[in-house]
Amino acid sequence: VIEHRDTTHGMVRTEIRCGSCDAHLGHVFPDGPPPTGLRYCINGHSMVFEPGK
């Protein structure tokens, strides 16, 4: 995962992209819960869901 500063749409946020193909995965915001304080907003289309075992 690669992080980029994103200042579009009048906001300051961190965009995260795939380290292999550079696809947009979503954003990380600094207003999340402890202990990290980070909130991940990930595009559902960028994830692969597998059934539980």
JSON list of N, CA and C in Angstrom, two decimals:
[
{"chain": "A", "resi": 1, "resn": "VAL", "atom": "N", "xyz": [0.85, -1.18, 0.00]},
{"chain": "A", "resi": 1, "resn": "VAL", "atom": "CA", "xyz": [0.00, 0.00, 0.00]},
{"chain": "A", "resi": 1, "resn": "VAL", "atom": "C", "xyz": [0.89, 1.23, 0.00]},
{"chain": "A", "resi": 2, "resn": "ILE", "atom": "N", "xyz": [0.55, 2.18, -0.85]},
{"chain": "A", "resi": 2, "resn": "ILE", "atom": "CA", "xyz": [1.28, 3.44, -0.96]},
{"chain": "A", "resi": 2, "resn": "ILE", "atom": "C", "xyz": [0.35, 4.57, -0.53]},
{"chain": "A", "resi": 3, "resn": "GLU", "atom": "N", "xyz": [0.87, 5.50, 0.25]},
{"chain": "A", "resi": 3, "resn": "GLU", "atom": "CA", "xyz": [0.09, 6.65, 0.72]},
{"chain": "A", "resi": 3, "resn": "GLU", "atom": "C", "xyz": [0.47, 7.90, -0.05]},
{"chain": "A", "resi": 4, "resn": "HIS", "atom": "N", "xyz": [-0.55, 8.70, -0.40]},
{"chain": "A", "resi": 4, "resn": "HIS", "atom": "CA", "xyz": [-0.34, 9.98, -1.09]},
{"chain": "A", "resi": 4, "resn": "HIS", "atom": "C", "xyz": [-1.20, 11.04, -0.40]},
{"chain": "A", "resi": 5, "resn": "ARG", "atom": "N", "xyz": [-0.66, 12.23, -0.25]},
{"chain": "A", "resi": 5, "resn": "ARG", "atom": "CA", "xyz": [-1.44, 13.36, 0.28]},
{"chain": "A", "resi": 5, "resn": "ARG", "atom": "C", "xyz": [-2.44, 13.78, -0.80]},
{"chain": "A", "resi": 6, "resn": "ASP", "atom": "N", "xyz": [-3.69, 13.92, -0.42]},
{"chain": "A", "resi": 6, "resn": "ASP", "atom": "CA", "xyz": [-4.77, 14.26, -1.36]},
{"chain": "A", "resi": 6, "resn": "ASP", "atom": "C", "xyz": [-5.45, 15.53, -0.86]},
{"chain": "A", "resi": 7, "resn": "THR", "atom": "N", "xyz": [-5.39, 16.60, -1.64]},
{"chain": "A", "resi": 7, "resn": "THR", "atom": "CA", "xyz": [-6.00, 17.87, -1.23]},
{"chain": "A", "resi": 7, "resn": "THR", "atom": "C", "xyz": [-7.16, 18.26, -2.14]},
{"chain": "A", "resi": 8, "resn": "THR", "atom": "N", "xyz": [-7.75, 17.29, -2.84]},
{"chain": "A", "resi": 8, "resn": "THR", "atom": "CA", "xyz": [-8.87, 17.59, -3.72]},
{"chain": "A", "resi": 8, "resn": "THR", "atom": "C", "xyz": [-10.15, 17.80, -2.93]},
{"chain": "A", "resi": 9, "resn": "HIS", "atom": "N", "xyz": [-11.12, 18.42, -3.55]},
{"chain": "A", "resi": 9, "resn": "HIS", "atom": "CA", "xyz": [-12.46, 18.64, -2.99]},
{"chain": "A", "resi": 9, "resn": "HIS", "atom": "C", "xyz": [-12.42, 19.44, -1.69]},
{"chain": "A", "resi": 10, "resn": "GLY", "atom": "N", "xyz": [-11.42, 20.32, -1.53]},
{"chain": "A", "resi": 10, "resn": "GLY", "atom": "CA", "xyz": [-11.35, 21.17, -0.35]},
{"chain": "A", "resi": 10, "resn": "GLY", "atom": "C", "xyz": [-11.01, 20.44, 0.94]},
{"chain": "A", "resi": 11, "resn": "MET", "atom": "N", "xyz": [-10.45, 19.23, 0.83]},
{"chain": "A", "resi": 11, "resn": "MET", "atom": "CA", "xyz": [-10.13, 18.43, 2.01]},
{"chain": "A", "resi": 11, "resn": "MET", "atom": "C", "xyz": [-8.64, 18.08, 1.99]},
{"chain": "A", "resi": 12, "resn": "VAL", "atom": "N", "xyz": [-8.09, 17.79, 3.17]},
{"chain": "A", "resi": 12, "resn": "VAL", "atom": "CA", "xyz": [-6.75, 17.25, 3.27]},
{"chain": "A", "resi": 12, "resn": "VAL", "atom": "C", "xyz": [-6.90, 15.85, 3.84]},
{"chain": "A", "resi": 13, "resn": "ARG", "atom": "N", "xyz": [-6.46, 14.86, 3.08]},
{"chain": "A", "resi": 13, "resn": "ARG", "atom": "CA", "xyz": [-6.61, 13.47, 3.50]},
{"chain": "A", "resi": 13, "resn": "ARG", "atom": "C", "xyz": [-5.48, 12.66, 2.89]},
{"chain": "A", "resi": 14, "resn": "THR", "atom": "N", "xyz": [-5.42, 11.41, 3.27]},
{"chain": "A", "resi": 14, "resn": "THR", "atom": "CA", "xyz": [-4.40, 10.51, 2.75]},
{"chain": "A", "resi": 14, "resn": "THR", "atom": "C", "xyz": [-5.05, 9.48, 1.85]},
{"chain": "A", "resi": 15, "resn": "GLU", "atom": "N", "xyz": [-4.67, 9.49, 0.59]},
{"chain": "A", "resi": 15, "resn": "GLU", "atom": "CA", "xyz": [-5.16, 8.49, -0.36]},
{"chain": "A", "resi": 15, "resn": "GLU", "atom": "C", "xyz": [-4.27, 7.26, -0.24]},
{"chain": "A", "resi": 16, "resn": "ILE", "atom": "N", "xyz": [-4.87, 6.08, -0.29]},
{"chain": "A", "resi": 16, "resn": "ILE", "atom": "CA", "xyz": [-4.07, 4.86, -0.33]},
{"chain": "A", "resi": 16, "resn": "ILE", "atom": "C", "xyz": [-4.29, 4.16, -1.66]},
{"chain": "A", "resi": 17, "resn": "ARG", "atom": "N", "xyz": [-3.17, 3.69, -2.23]},
{"chain": "A", "resi": 17, "resn": "ARG", "atom": "CA", "xyz": [-3.17, 3.05, -3.55]},
{"chain": "A", "resi": 17, "resn": "ARG", "atom": "C", "xyz": [-2.45, 1.72, -3.45]},
{"chain": "A", "resi": 18, "resn": "CYS", "atom": "N", "xyz": [-2.76, 0.81, -4.36]},
{"chain": "A", "resi": 18, "resn": "CYS", "atom": "CA", "xyz": [-2.11, -0.49, -4.43]},
{"chain": "A", "resi": 18, "resn": "CYS", "atom": "C", "xyz": [-0.63, -0.30, -4.79]},
{"chain": "A", "resi": 19, "resn": "GLY", "atom": "N", "xyz": [0.24, -0.97, -4.04]},
{"chain": "A", "resi": 19, "resn": "GLY", "atom": "CA", "xyz": [1.67, -0.88, -4.32]},
{"chain": "A", "resi": 19, "resn": "GLY", "atom": "C", "xyz": [2.08, -1.61, -5.59]},
{"chain": "A", "resi": 20, "resn": "SER", "atom": "N", "xyz": [1.24, -2.53, -6.07]},
{"chain": "A", "resi": 20, "resn": "SER", "atom": "CA", "xyz": [1.58, -3.30, -7.27]},
{"chain": "A", "resi": 20, "resn": "SER", "atom": "C", "xyz": [1.06, -2.66, -8.55]},
{"chain": "A", "resi": 21, "resn": "CYS", "atom": "N", "xyz": [-0.23, -2.26, -8.54]},
{"chain": "A", "resi": 21, "resn": "CYS", "atom": "CA", "xyz": [-0.84, -1.77, -9.79]},
{"chain": "A", "resi": 21, "resn": "CYS", "atom": "C", "xyz": [-1.24, -0.29, -9.72]},
{"chain": "A", "resi": 22, "resn": "ASP", "atom": "N", "xyz": [-1.02, 0.36, -8.58]},
{"chain": "A", "resi": 22, "resn": "ASP", "atom": "CA", "xyz": [-1.32, 1.79, -8.38]},
{"chain": "A", "resi": 22, "resn": "ASP", "atom": "C", "xyz": [-2.81, 2.10, -8.42]},
{"chain": "A", "resi": 23, "resn": "ALA", "atom": "N", "xyz": [-3.67, 1.10, -8.22]},
{"chain": "A", "resi": 23, "resn": "ALA", "atom": "CA", "xyz": [-5.12, 1.33, -8.21]},
{"chain": "A", "resi": 23, "resn": "ALA", "atom": "C", "xyz": [-5.52, 2.07, -6.93]},
{"chain": "A", "resi": 24, "resn": "HIS", "atom": "N", "xyz": [-6.51, 2.94, -7.04]},
{"chain": "A", "resi": 24, "resn": "HIS", "atom": "CA", "xyz": [-7.05, 3.65, -5.89]},
{"chain": "A", "resi": 24, "resn": "HIS", "atom": "C", "xyz": [-7.79, 2.67, -4.99]},
{"chain": "A", "resi": 25, "resn": "LEU", "atom": "N", "xyz": [-7.44, 2.64, -3.70]},
{"chain": "A", "resi": 25, "resn": "LEU", "atom": "CA", "xyz": [-8.10, 1.75, -2.75]},
{"chain": "A", "resi": 25, "resn": "LEU", "atom": "C", "xyz": [-9.05, 2.49, -1.82]},
{"chain": "A", "resi": 26, "resn": "GLY", "atom": "N", "xyz": [-8.75, 3.74, -1.53]},
{"chain": "A", "resi": 26, "resn": "GLY", "atom": "CA", "xyz": [-9.60, 4.51, -0.62]},
{"chain": "A", "resi": 26, "resn": "GLY", "atom": "C", "xyz": [-8.80, 5.61, 0.04]},
{"chain": "A", "resi": 27, "resn": "HIS", "atom": "N", "xyz": [-9.25, 6.01, 1.26]},
{"chain": "A", "resi": 27, "resn": "HIS", "atom": "CA", "xyz": [-8.59, 7.08, 2.00]},
{"chain": "A", "resi": 27, "resn": "HIS", "atom": "C", "xyz": [-8.46, 6.70, 3.47]},
{"chain": "A", "resi": 28, "resn": "VAL", "atom": "N", "xyz": [-7.51, 7.35, 4.14]},
{"chain": "A", "resi": 28, "resn": "VAL", "atom": "CA", "xyz": [-7.32, 7.19, 5.58]},
{"chain": "A", "resi": 28, "resn": "VAL", "atom": "C", "xyz": [-7.50, 8.57, 6.20]},
{"chain": "A", "resi": 29, "resn": "PHE", "atom": "N", "xyz": [-8.29, 8.64, 7.27]},
{"chain": "A", "resi": 29, "resn": "PHE", "atom": "CA", "xyz": [-8.56, 9.90, 7.96]},
{"chain": "A", "resi": 29, "resn": "PHE", "atom": "C", "xyz": [-8.04, 9.82, 9.39]},
{"chain": "A", "resi": 30, "resn": "PRO", "atom": "N", "xyz": [-7.56, 10.94, 9.96]},
{"chain": "A", "resi": 30, "resn": "PRO", "atom": "CA", "xyz": [-6.99, 10.93, 11.31]},
{"chain": "A", "resi": 30, "resn": "PRO", "atom": "C", "xyz": [-8.02, 11.13, 12.42]},
{"chain": "A", "resi": 31, "resn": "ASP", "atom": "N", "xyz": [-9.27, 10.73, 12.20]},
{"chain": "A", "resi": 31, "resn": "ASP", "atom": "CA", "xyz": [-10.31, 10.95, 13.21]},
{"chain": "A", "resi": 31, "resn": "ASP", "atom": "C", "xyz": [-10.91, 9.64, 13.72]},
{"chain": "A", "resi": 32, "resn": "GLY", "atom": "N", "xyz": [-10.13, 8.58, 13.69]},
{"chain": "A", "resi": 32, "resn": "GLY", "atom": "CA", "xyz": [-10.62, 7.26, 14.09]},
{"chain": "A", "resi": 32, "resn": "GLY", "atom": "C", "xyz": [-10.46, 6.99, 15.58]},
{"chain": "A", "resi": 33, "resn": "PRO", "atom": "N", "xyz": [-10.86, 5.80, 15.99]},
{"chain": "A", "resi": 33, "resn": "PRO", "atom": "CA", "xyz": [-10.81, 5.42, 17.41]},
{"chain": "A", "resi": 33, "resn": "PRO", "atom": "C", "xyz": [-9.39, 5.07, 17.87]},
{"chain": "A", "resi": 34, "resn": "PRO", "atom": "N", "xyz": [-9.18, 5.06, 19.18]},
{"chain": "A", "resi": 34, "resn": "PRO", "atom": "CA", "xyz": [-7.89, 4.62, 19.73]},
{"chain": "A", "resi": 34, "resn": "PRO", "atom": "C", "xyz": [-7.67, 3.15, 19.39]},
{"chain": "A", "resi": 35, "resn": "PRO", "atom": "N", "xyz": [-6.50, 2.64, 19.35]},
{"chain": "A", "resi": 35, "resn": "PRO", "atom": "CA", "xyz": [-5.26, 3.30, 19.74]},
{"chain": "A", "resi": 35, "resn": "PRO", "atom": "C", "xyz": [-4.58, 4.05, 18.60]},
{"chain": "A", "resi": 36, "resn": "THR", "atom": "N", "xyz": [-4.97, 3.83, 17.33]},
{"chain": "A", "resi": 36, "resn": "THR", "atom": "CA", "xyz": [-4.25, 4.46, 16.22]},
{"chain": "A", "resi": 36, "resn": "THR", "atom": "C", "xyz": [-4.79, 5.84, 15.86]},
{"chain": "A", "resi": 37, "resn": "GLY", "atom": "N", "xyz": [-6.07, 6.07, 16.12]},
{"chain": "A", "resi": 37, "resn": "GLY", "atom": "CA", "xyz": [-6.68, 7.33, 15.73]},
{"chain": "A", "resi": 37, "resn": "GLY", "atom": "C", "xyz": [-6.97, 7.42, 14.24]},
{"chain": "A", "resi": 38, "resn": "LEU", "atom": "N", "xyz": [-6.84, 6.29, 13.53]},
{"chain": "A", "resi": 38, "resn": "LEU", "atom": "CA", "xyz": [-7.04, 6.28, 12.08]},
{"chain": "A", "resi": 38, "resn": "LEU", "atom": "C", "xyz": [-8.38, 5.65, 11.72]},
{"chain": "A", "resi": 39, "resn": "ARG", "atom": "N", "xyz": [-8.99, 6.19, 10.67]},
{"chain": "A", "resi": 39, "resn": "ARG", "atom": "CA", "xyz": [-10.24, 5.64, 10.13]},
{"chain": "A", "resi": 39, "resn": "ARG", "atom": "C", "xyz": [-10.01, 5.35, 8.66]},
{"chain": "A", "resi": 40, "resn": "TYR", "atom": "N", "xyz": [-10.18, 4.10, 8.27]},
{"chain": "A", "resi": 40, "resn": "TYR", "atom": "CA", "xyz": [-9.96, 3.68, 6.89]},
{"chain": "A", "resi": 40, "resn": "TYR", "atom": "C", "xyz": [-11.29, 3.66, 6.16]},
{"chain": "A", "resi": 41, "resn": "CYS", "atom": "N", "xyz": [-11.35, 4.33, 5.02]},
{"chain": "A", "resi": 41, "resn": "CYS", "atom": "CA", "xyz": [-12.53, 4.35, 4.16]},
{"chain": "A", "resi": 41, "resn": "CYS", "atom": "C", "xyz": [-12.10, 3.69, 2.85]},
{"chain": "A", "resi": 42, "resn": "ILE", "atom": "N", "xyz": [-12.35, 2.38, 2.75]},
{"chain": "A", "resi": 42, "resn": "ILE", "atom": "CA", "xyz": [-11.84, 1.58, 1.64]},
{"chain": "A", "resi": 42, "resn": "ILE", "atom": "C", "xyz": [-12.97, 1.28, 0.66]},
{"chain": "A", "resi": 43, "resn": "ASN", "atom": "N", "xyz": [-12.69, 1.44, -0.63]},
{"chain": "A", "resi": 43, "resn": "ASN", "atom": "CA", "xyz": [-13.64, 1.13, -1.69]},
{"chain": "A", "resi": 43, "resn": "ASN", "atom": "C", "xyz": [-13.92, -0.37, -1.68]},
{"chain": "A", "resi": 44, "resn": "GLY", "atom": "N", "xyz": [-15.17, -0.76, -1.51]},
{"chain": "A", "resi": 44, "resn": "GLY", "atom": "CA", "xyz": [-15.55, -2.17, -1.46]},
{"chain": "A", "resi": 44, "resn": "GLY", "atom": "C", "xyz": [-15.20, -2.93, -2.72]},
{"chain": "A", "resi": 45, "resn": "HIS", "atom": "N", "xyz": [-15.15, -2.26, -3.86]},
{"chain": "A", "resi": 45, "resn": "HIS", "atom": "CA", "xyz": [-14.80, -2.93, -5.11]},
{"chain": "A", "resi": 45, "resn": "HIS", "atom": "C", "xyz": [-13.32, -3.28, -5.18]},
{"chain": "A", "resi": 46, "resn": "SER", "atom": "N", "xyz": [-12.53, -2.71, -4.29]},
{"chain": "A", "resi": 46, "resn": "SER", "atom": "CA", "xyz": [-11.10, -3.02, -4.30]},
{"chain": "A", "resi": 46, "resn": "SER", "atom": "C", "xyz": [-10.76, -4.19, -3.39]},
{"chain": "A", "resi": 47, "resn": "MET", "atom": "N", "xyz": [-11.77, -4.76, -2.73]},
{"chain": "A", "resi": 47, "resn": "MET", "atom": "CA", "xyz": [-11.55, -5.86, -1.80]},
{"chain": "A", "resi": 47, "resn": "MET", "atom": "C", "xyz": [-12.15, -7.15, -2.34]},
{"chain": "A", "resi": 48, "resn": "VAL", "atom": "N", "xyz": [-11.56, -8.25, -1.96]},
{"chain": "A", "resi": 48, "resn": "VAL", "atom": "CA", "xyz": [-12.08, -9.57, -2.33]},
{"chain": "A", "resi": 48, "resn": "VAL", "atom": "C", "xyz": [-12.56, -10.23, -1.05]},
{"chain": "A", "resi": 49, "resn": "PHE", "atom": "N", "xyz": [-13.86, -10.53, -0.99]},
{"chain": "A", "resi": 49, "resn": "PHE", "atom": "CA", "xyz": [-14.43, -11.17, 0.19]},
{"chain": "A", "resi": 49, "resn": "PHE", "atom": "C", "xyz": [-14.46, -12.67, -0.02]},
{"chain": "A", "resi": 50, "resn": "GLU", "atom": "N", "xyz": [-13.99, -13.40, 0.98]},
{"chain": "A", "resi": 50, "resn": "GLU", "atom": "CA", "xyz": [-13.99, -14.85, 0.92]},
{"chain": "A", "resi": 50, "resn": "GLU", "atom": "C", "xyz": [-14.86, -15.39, 2.05]},
{"chain": "A", "resi": 51, "resn": "PRO", "atom": "N", "xyz": [-15.62, -16.47, 1.78]},
{"chain": "A", "resi": 51, "resn": "PRO", "atom": "CA", "xyz": [-16.47, -17.03, 2.82]},
{"chain": "A", "resi": 51, "resn": "PRO", "atom": "C", "xyz": [-15.63, -17.51, 4.01]},
{"chain": "A", "resi": 52, "resn": "GLY", "atom": "N", "xyz": [-16.20, -17.38, 5.20]},
{"chain": "A", "resi": 52, "resn": "GLY", "atom": "CA", "xyz": [-15.52, -17.86, 6.40]},
{"chain": "A", "resi": 52, "resn": "GLY", "atom": "C", "xyz": [-15.43, -19.37, 6.41]},
{"chain": "A", "resi": 53, "resn": "LYS", "atom": "N", "xyz": [-14.48, -19.86, 7.15]},
{"chain": "A", "resi": 53, "resn": "LYS", "atom": "CA", "xyz": [-14.30, -21.32, 7.23]},
{"chain": "A", "resi": 53, "resn": "LYS", "atom": "C", "xyz": [-14.89, -21.86, 8.51]}
]
